[in-house]
mmCIF file of C-alpha atoms in Angstrom:
data_model
loop_
_atom_site.group_PDB
_atom_site.id
_atom_site.type_symbol
_atom_site.label_atom_id
_atom_site.label_comp_id
_atom_site.label_asym_id
_atom_site.label_seq_id
_atom_site.Cartn_x
_atom_site.Cartn_y
_atom_site.Cartn_z
ATOM 1 C CA MET A 1 127.189 -43.464 64.405
ATOM 2 C CA SER A 2 124.012 -41.505 65.095
ATOM 3 C CA TRP A 3 123.165 -38.537 62.906
ATOM 4 C CA PRO A 4 122.940 -35.643 63.277
ATOM 5 C CA THR A 5 125.563 -35.303 65.981
ATOM 6 C CA GLN A 6 125.231 -32.743 68.756
ATOM 7 C CA ASP A 7 128.227 -30.891 67.301
ATOM 8 C CA GLU A 8 126.488 -30.604 63.924
ATOM 9 C CA LEU A 9 123.285 -29.332 65.516
ATOM 10 C CA HIS A 10 125.198 -26.831 67.650
ATOM 11 C CA GLU A 11 127.113 -25.507 64.637
ATOM 12 C CA ILE A 12 124.056 -24.987 62.449
ATOM 13 C CA ARG A 13 122.146 -23.320 65.294
ATOM 14 C CA LYS A 14 125.088 -20.988 65.876
ATOM 15 C CA ILE A 15 125.230 -19.978 62.201
ATOM 16 C CA VAL A 16 121.489 -19.289 61.950
ATOM 17 C CA SER A 17 121.598 -17.393 65.244
ATOM 18 C CA GLU A 18 124.260 -15.079 63.817
ATOM 19 C CA MET A 19 122.373 -14.653 60.528
ATOM 20 C CA ALA A 20 119.094 -13.758 62.235
ATOM 21 C CA GLY A 21 120.329 -11.980 65.359
ATOM 22 C CA LYS A 22 118.418 -14.383 67.590
ATOM 23 C CA GLY A 23 119.365 -16.864 70.286
ATOM 24 C CA THR A 24 120.367 -20.411 69.415
ATOM 25 C CA GLU A 25 117.400 -21.661 71.441
ATOM 26 C CA ASP A 26 115.091 -20.092 68.838
ATOM 27 C CA VAL A 27 116.612 -22.055 65.960
ATOM 28 C CA ARG A 28 114.763 -25.128 64.729
ATOM 29 C CA VAL A 29 116.458 -27.800 62.638
ATOM 30 C CA VAL A 30 114.782 -29.912 59.958
ATOM 31 C CA VAL A 31 116.492 -33.269 59.410
ATOM 32 C CA SER A 32 116.159 -34.678 55.884
ATOM 33 C CA PRO A 33 117.989 -38.023 55.568
ATOM 34 C CA TYR A 34 119.315 -39.575 52.381
ATOM 35 C CA ARG A 35 117.916 -42.969 51.417
ATOM 36 C CA ILE A 36 118.715 -46.299 49.805
ATOM 37 C CA CYS A 37 116.257 -48.126 47.568
ATOM 38 C CA PRO A 38 116.504 -51.941 47.436
ATOM 39 C CA LEU A 39 113.491 -52.167 45.098
ATOM 40 C CA GLY A 40 111.806 -49.872 42.598
ATOM 41 C CA ALA A 41 114.299 -47.051 42.031
ATOM 42 C CA HIS A 42 112.922 -46.329 38.556
ATOM 43 C CA VAL A 43 109.338 -47.577 38.720
ATOM 44 C CA ASP A 44 107.811 -45.079 41.158
ATOM 45 C CA HIS A 45 106.846 -42.681 38.358
ATOM 46 C CA GLN A 46 104.971 -45.576 36.727
ATOM 47 C CA GLY A 47 102.962 -46.387 39.850
ATOM 48 C CA GLY A 48 105.069 -49.396 40.798
ATOM 49 C CA ILE A 49 105.976 -51.048 44.104
ATOM 50 C CA ILE A 50 108.988 -49.611 45.897
ATOM 51 C CA SER A 51 110.948 -50.170 49.077
ATOM 52 C CA ALA A 52 113.249 -47.687 50.740
ATOM 53 C CA MET A 53 115.223 -47.051 53.899
ATOM 54 C CA THR A 54 116.813 -43.872 55.188
ATOM 55 C CA ILE A 55 120.467 -43.743 56.256
ATOM 56 C CA ASN A 56 122.396 -41.792 58.888
ATOM 57 C CA LYS A 57 123.481 -39.083 56.443
ATOM 58 C CA GLY A 58 121.538 -36.248 54.911
ATOM 59 C CA ILE A 59 120.709 -32.556 54.867
ATOM 60 C CA LEU A 60 120.111 -30.242 57.816
ATOM 61 C CA LEU A 61 118.128 -27.027 57.495
ATOM 62 C CA GLY A 62 118.368 -24.701 60.467
ATOM 63 C CA PHE A 63 115.880 -21.841 60.463
ATOM 64 C CA VAL A 64 113.943 -19.216 62.388
ATOM 65 C CA PRO A 65 110.844 -17.280 61.286
ATOM 66 C CA SER A 66 112.060 -14.068 59.655
ATOM 67 C CA GLY A 67 109.407 -11.849 61.222
ATOM 68 C CA SER A 68 108.403 -10.657 57.754
ATOM 69 C CA THR A 69 107.503 -12.118 54.381
ATOM 70 C CA GLU A 70 111.178 -12.435 53.401
ATOM 71 C CA VAL A 71 112.973 -15.744 52.909
ATOM 72 C CA ALA A 72 116.782 -15.669 53.158
ATOM 73 C CA LEU A 73 118.786 -18.882 52.806
ATOM 74 C CA ARG A 74 122.494 -19.684 52.698
ATOM 75 C CA SER A 75 124.321 -22.936 52.060
ATOM 76 C CA GLY A 76 127.400 -24.537 53.548
ATOM 77 C CA GLN A 77 128.300 -26.091 50.190
ATOM 78 C CA PHE A 78 127.119 -23.676 47.507
ATOM 79 C CA LYS A 79 127.687 -19.997 46.796
ATOM 80 C CA GLY A 80 124.947 -17.448 46.456
ATOM 81 C CA GLU A 81 122.064 -16.521 48.703
ATOM 82 C CA VAL A 82 118.409 -17.326 48.093
ATOM 83 C CA ARG A 83 116.130 -14.341 48.674
ATOM 84 C CA PHE A 84 112.435 -14.010 47.886
ATOM 85 C CA ARG A 85 109.169 -13.188 49.612
ATOM 86 C CA VAL A 86 106.341 -15.539 50.451
ATOM 87 C CA ASN A 87 103.774 -13.017 49.209
ATOM 88 C CA GLU A 88 105.247 -13.116 45.696
ATOM 89 C CA ASN A 89 103.370 -14.968 42.978
ATOM 90 C CA HIS A 90 105.738 -17.717 41.839
ATOM 91 C CA LYS A 91 105.328 -19.228 38.395
ATOM 92 C CA SER A 92 106.411 -22.722 37.453
ATOM 93 C CA ARG A 93 109.741 -23.084 35.676
ATOM 94 C CA GLN A 94 107.840 -24.573 32.731
ATOM 95 C CA THR A 95 105.814 -21.369 32.373
ATOM 96 C CA ILE A 96 108.928 -19.199 32.544
ATOM 97 C CA SER A 97 110.765 -21.366 29.989
ATOM 98 C CA LYS A 98 107.911 -20.800 27.531
ATOM 99 C CA GLY A 99 108.811 -17.123 27.440
ATOM 100 C CA GLU A 100 106.305 -15.489 29.764
ATOM 101 C CA GLU A 101 107.515 -12.188 31.149
ATOM 102 C CA ILE A 102 108.895 -12.287 34.684
ATOM 103 C CA ASN A 103 107.739 -9.401 36.869
ATOM 104 C CA ALA A 104 110.182 -6.877 38.270
ATOM 105 C CA ASP A 105 109.817 -8.439 41.729
ATOM 106 C CA LYS A 106 112.831 -10.590 40.833
ATOM 107 C CA SER A 107 110.961 -13.779 41.643
ATOM 108 C CA SER A 108 113.234 -15.806 39.364
ATOM 109 C CA PRO A 109 116.461 -17.196 40.833
ATOM 110 C CA SER A 110 119.894 -15.841 40.051
ATOM 111 C CA PRO A 111 122.347 -18.184 38.273
ATOM 112 C CA ASP A 112 124.301 -18.745 41.498
ATOM 113 C CA GLU A 113 121.336 -20.087 43.450
ATOM 114 C CA PHE A 114 119.367 -21.635 40.589
ATOM 115 C CA GLU A 115 120.415 -25.185 41.374
ATOM 116 C CA TRP A 116 120.386 -25.424 45.166
ATOM 117 C CA GLY A 117 117.798 -22.762 45.897
ATOM 118 C CA ILE A 118 115.141 -23.703 43.377
ATOM 119 C CA TYR A 119 113.459 -26.175 45.723
ATOM 120 C CA ALA A 120 112.742 -23.476 48.298
ATOM 121 C CA ARG A 121 110.910 -21.466 45.657
ATOM 122 C CA GLY A 122 109.189 -24.648 44.536
ATOM 123 C CA ALA A 123 107.983 -25.287 48.089
ATOM 124 C CA LEU A 124 106.334 -21.869 48.140
ATOM 125 C CA TYR A 125 104.766 -22.530 44.733
ATOM 126 C CA ALA A 126 103.358 -25.892 45.887
ATOM 127 C CA LEU A 127 101.845 -24.458 49.061
ATOM 128 C CA GLN A 128 100.380 -21.443 47.263
ATOM 129 C CA SER A 129 98.968 -23.485 44.391
ATOM 130 C CA ARG A 130 97.010 -25.650 46.817
ATOM 131 C CA GLY A 131 95.370 -22.726 48.568
ATOM 132 C CA ASN A 132 97.694 -22.111 51.529
ATOM 133 C CA HIS A 133 98.272 -18.504 52.595
ATOM 134 C CA LEU A 134 101.802 -17.790 53.830
ATOM 135 C CA ALA A 135 102.670 -14.577 55.653
ATOM 136 C CA GLN A 136 105.900 -15.596 57.399
ATOM 137 C CA GLY A 137 109.254 -16.127 55.729
ATOM 138 C CA ILE A 138 112.327 -17.842 57.193
ATOM 139 C CA ILE A 139 116.015 -17.162 57.688
ATOM 140 C CA GLY A 140 117.897 -20.406 57.229
ATOM 141 C CA TYR A 141 121.124 -22.263 56.575
ATOM 142 C CA ILE A 142 121.515 -25.684 54.960
ATOM 143 C CA CYS A 143 124.364 -28.144 55.249
ATOM 144 C CA GLY A 144 124.795 -31.650 53.834
ATOM 145 C CA SER A 145 126.729 -34.579 55.288
ATOM 146 C CA GLU A 146 130.404 -34.497 54.355
ATOM 147 C CA GLY A 147 131.114 -36.432 51.177
ATOM 148 C CA LEU A 148 127.425 -36.533 50.209
ATOM 149 C CA ASP A 149 126.747 -32.818 50.120
ATOM 150 C CA SER A 150 126.203 -31.994 46.454
ATOM 151 C CA SER A 151 122.429 -32.294 46.192
ATOM 152 C CA GLY A 152 121.310 -28.884 47.471
ATOM 153 C CA LEU A 153 118.236 -28.123 49.532
ATOM 154 C CA SER A 154 115.728 -30.919 50.146
ATOM 155 C CA SER A 155 112.213 -30.019 48.994
ATOM 156 C CA SER A 156 110.822 -31.863 52.020
ATOM 157 C CA ALA A 157 112.979 -29.744 54.334
ATOM 158 C CA ALA A 158 111.911 -26.515 52.622
ATOM 159 C CA LEU A 159 108.235 -27.459 52.906
ATOM 160 C CA THR A 160 108.551 -28.382 56.574
ATOM 161 C CA ALA A 161 110.324 -25.126 57.462
ATOM 162 C CA LEU A 162 107.782 -22.905 55.690
ATOM 163 C CA GLU A 163 104.862 -24.854 57.159
ATOM 164 C CA THR A 164 106.283 -24.630 60.679
ATOM 165 C CA ALA A 165 106.964 -20.894 60.411
ATOM 166 C CA ASN A 166 103.384 -20.311 59.249
ATOM 167 C CA GLY A 167 101.678 -22.612 61.738
ATOM 168 C CA LEU A 168 100.418 -25.017 59.063
ATOM 169 C CA THR A 169 99.577 -28.573 60.119
ATOM 170 C CA VAL A 170 100.343 -30.881 57.201
ATOM 171 C CA SER A 171 100.400 -34.690 57.195
ATOM 172 C CA PRO A 172 103.288 -36.702 55.693
ATOM 173 C CA THR A 173 101.034 -37.907 52.862
ATOM 174 C CA GLU A 174 100.031 -34.319 52.067
ATOM 175 C CA ASN A 175 103.691 -33.316 51.941
ATOM 176 C CA ILE A 176 104.414 -36.209 49.591
ATOM 177 C CA GLU A 177 101.866 -34.649 47.239
ATOM 178 C CA TYR A 178 103.376 -31.163 47.709
ATOM 179 C CA ASP A 179 106.776 -32.622 46.834
ATOM 180 C CA ARG A 180 105.274 -34.114 43.689
ATOM 181 C CA VAL A 181 103.902 -30.680 42.766
ATOM 182 C CA ILE A 182 107.374 -29.161 43.183
ATOM 183 C CA GLU A 183 109.061 -31.704 40.940
ATOM 184 C CA ASN A 184 106.364 -32.401 38.336
ATOM 185 C CA GLU A 185 104.548 -29.070 38.071
ATOM 186 C CA TYR A 186 107.090 -26.450 39.180
ATOM 187 C CA LEU A 187 110.301 -27.962 37.805
ATOM 188 C CA GLY A 188 108.753 -30.016 35.000
ATOM 189 C CA LEU A 189 110.561 -33.211 36.028
ATOM 190 C CA ARG A 190 109.066 -36.656 35.479
ATOM 191 C CA ASN A 191 109.948 -37.978 38.905
ATOM 192 C CA GLY A 192 107.808 -40.299 40.970
ATOM 193 C CA ILE A 193 107.227 -40.111 44.723
ATOM 194 C CA LEU A 194 109.978 -42.446 45.943
ATOM 195 C CA ASP A 195 112.399 -39.915 47.438
ATOM 196 C CA GLN A 196 109.916 -37.884 49.451
ATOM 197 C CA SER A 197 108.055 -41.008 50.592
ATOM 198 C CA ALA A 198 111.278 -42.497 51.933
ATOM 199 C CA ILE A 199 112.114 -39.285 53.793
ATOM 200 C CA LEU A 200 108.655 -38.622 55.225
ATOM 201 C CA LEU A 201 107.421 -42.142 56.010
ATOM 202 C CA SER A 202 110.516 -44.062 57.107
ATOM 203 C CA SER A 203 111.303 -45.068 60.673
ATOM 204 C CA HIS A 204 114.657 -46.027 62.188
ATOM 205 C CA GLY A 205 115.626 -49.616 61.435
ATOM 206 C CA CYS A 206 112.586 -50.279 59.248
ATOM 207 C CA LEU A 207 112.091 -50.841 55.535
ATOM 208 C CA THR A 208 109.356 -48.696 53.987
ATOM 209 C CA TYR A 209 107.080 -50.484 51.510
ATOM 210 C CA MET A 210 104.865 -48.426 49.221
ATOM 211 C CA ASN A 211 102.510 -48.881 46.308
ATOM 212 C CA CYS A 212 103.129 -45.698 44.319
ATOM 213 C CA LYS A 213 99.831 -46.025 42.450
ATOM 214 C CA THR A 214 97.576 -46.225 45.514
ATOM 215 C CA THR A 215 100.061 -44.614 47.997
ATOM 216 C CA GLU A 216 99.361 -47.538 50.359
ATOM 217 C CA HIS A 217 102.394 -47.970 52.597
ATOM 218 C CA LYS A 218 103.677 -49.860 55.612
ATOM 219 C CA LEU A 219 106.829 -50.251 57.682
ATOM 220 C CA ILE A 220 108.566 -53.629 57.717
ATOM 221 C CA ARG A 221 110.683 -54.386 60.754
ATOM 222 C CA PRO A 222 113.777 -56.614 60.442
ATOM 223 C CA PRO A 223 113.376 -60.315 61.307
ATOM 224 C CA LYS A 224 113.549 -60.998 65.023
ATOM 225 C CA PHE A 225 116.711 -63.063 64.721
ATOM 226 C CA LEU A 226 118.504 -60.038 63.266
ATOM 227 C CA GLU A 227 117.296 -57.843 66.132
ATOM 228 C CA ASP A 228 118.493 -60.439 68.643
ATOM 229 C CA GLN A 229 121.839 -60.705 66.863
ATOM 230 C CA GLU A 230 122.293 -56.939 66.968
ATOM 231 C CA ALA A 231 121.472 -56.846 70.665
ATOM 232 C CA GLU A 232 123.980 -59.588 71.573
ATOM 233 C CA PRO A 233 127.439 -58.384 72.627
ATOM 234 C CA GLN A 234 130.167 -59.298 70.182
ATOM 235 C CA LYS A 235 132.786 -61.718 71.483
ATOM 236 C CA GLY A 236 136.385 -60.753 71.010
#
């Protein structure tokens, strides 16, 4: 079954339209698929060789530009609402954990949205830390595929939405690096680049090959006999 379905897209556009007071035709949807990893699931952070393929399940982020610097996000799976401004100076979680004082602008997340909303704040941090000026926030709603909906907001989706709202042109390889900044610098995780590479580089029906040390990558199509087999009608 193809994903996302038209019903899913219609529903998320309707919700964002009601949140923002705008027409459904103004709502854009970022599609961030989940992935499988036949090779290299735990070697990407060591610069190893990985392979990955996206599946027909994932996270949808519907959004519109907010018309101001404010970001407001809600989730279909988690309570709480993420609110911050793109002109705030966001510190890394590592800096905050070391005891530095947090300003009264409330730039730190509340307990309710710490888990699922932290990647949106991380996306702003990554873009700011690499010299991008953001003046436009977003109003958005995220929803994960049923049964696989416990992972919160995709950092790739958050980056794409903020970039689109602010008219930034960013390549997939640049966003892979921004994702790394979110996870390694902002959150202090020791992740590699497997997840974001699979999301940003994959193509339908292809296996993505990547050298995580050099970032060299290519798409590998299935053998022709498998394509022919898939195209042949099944006999009853």
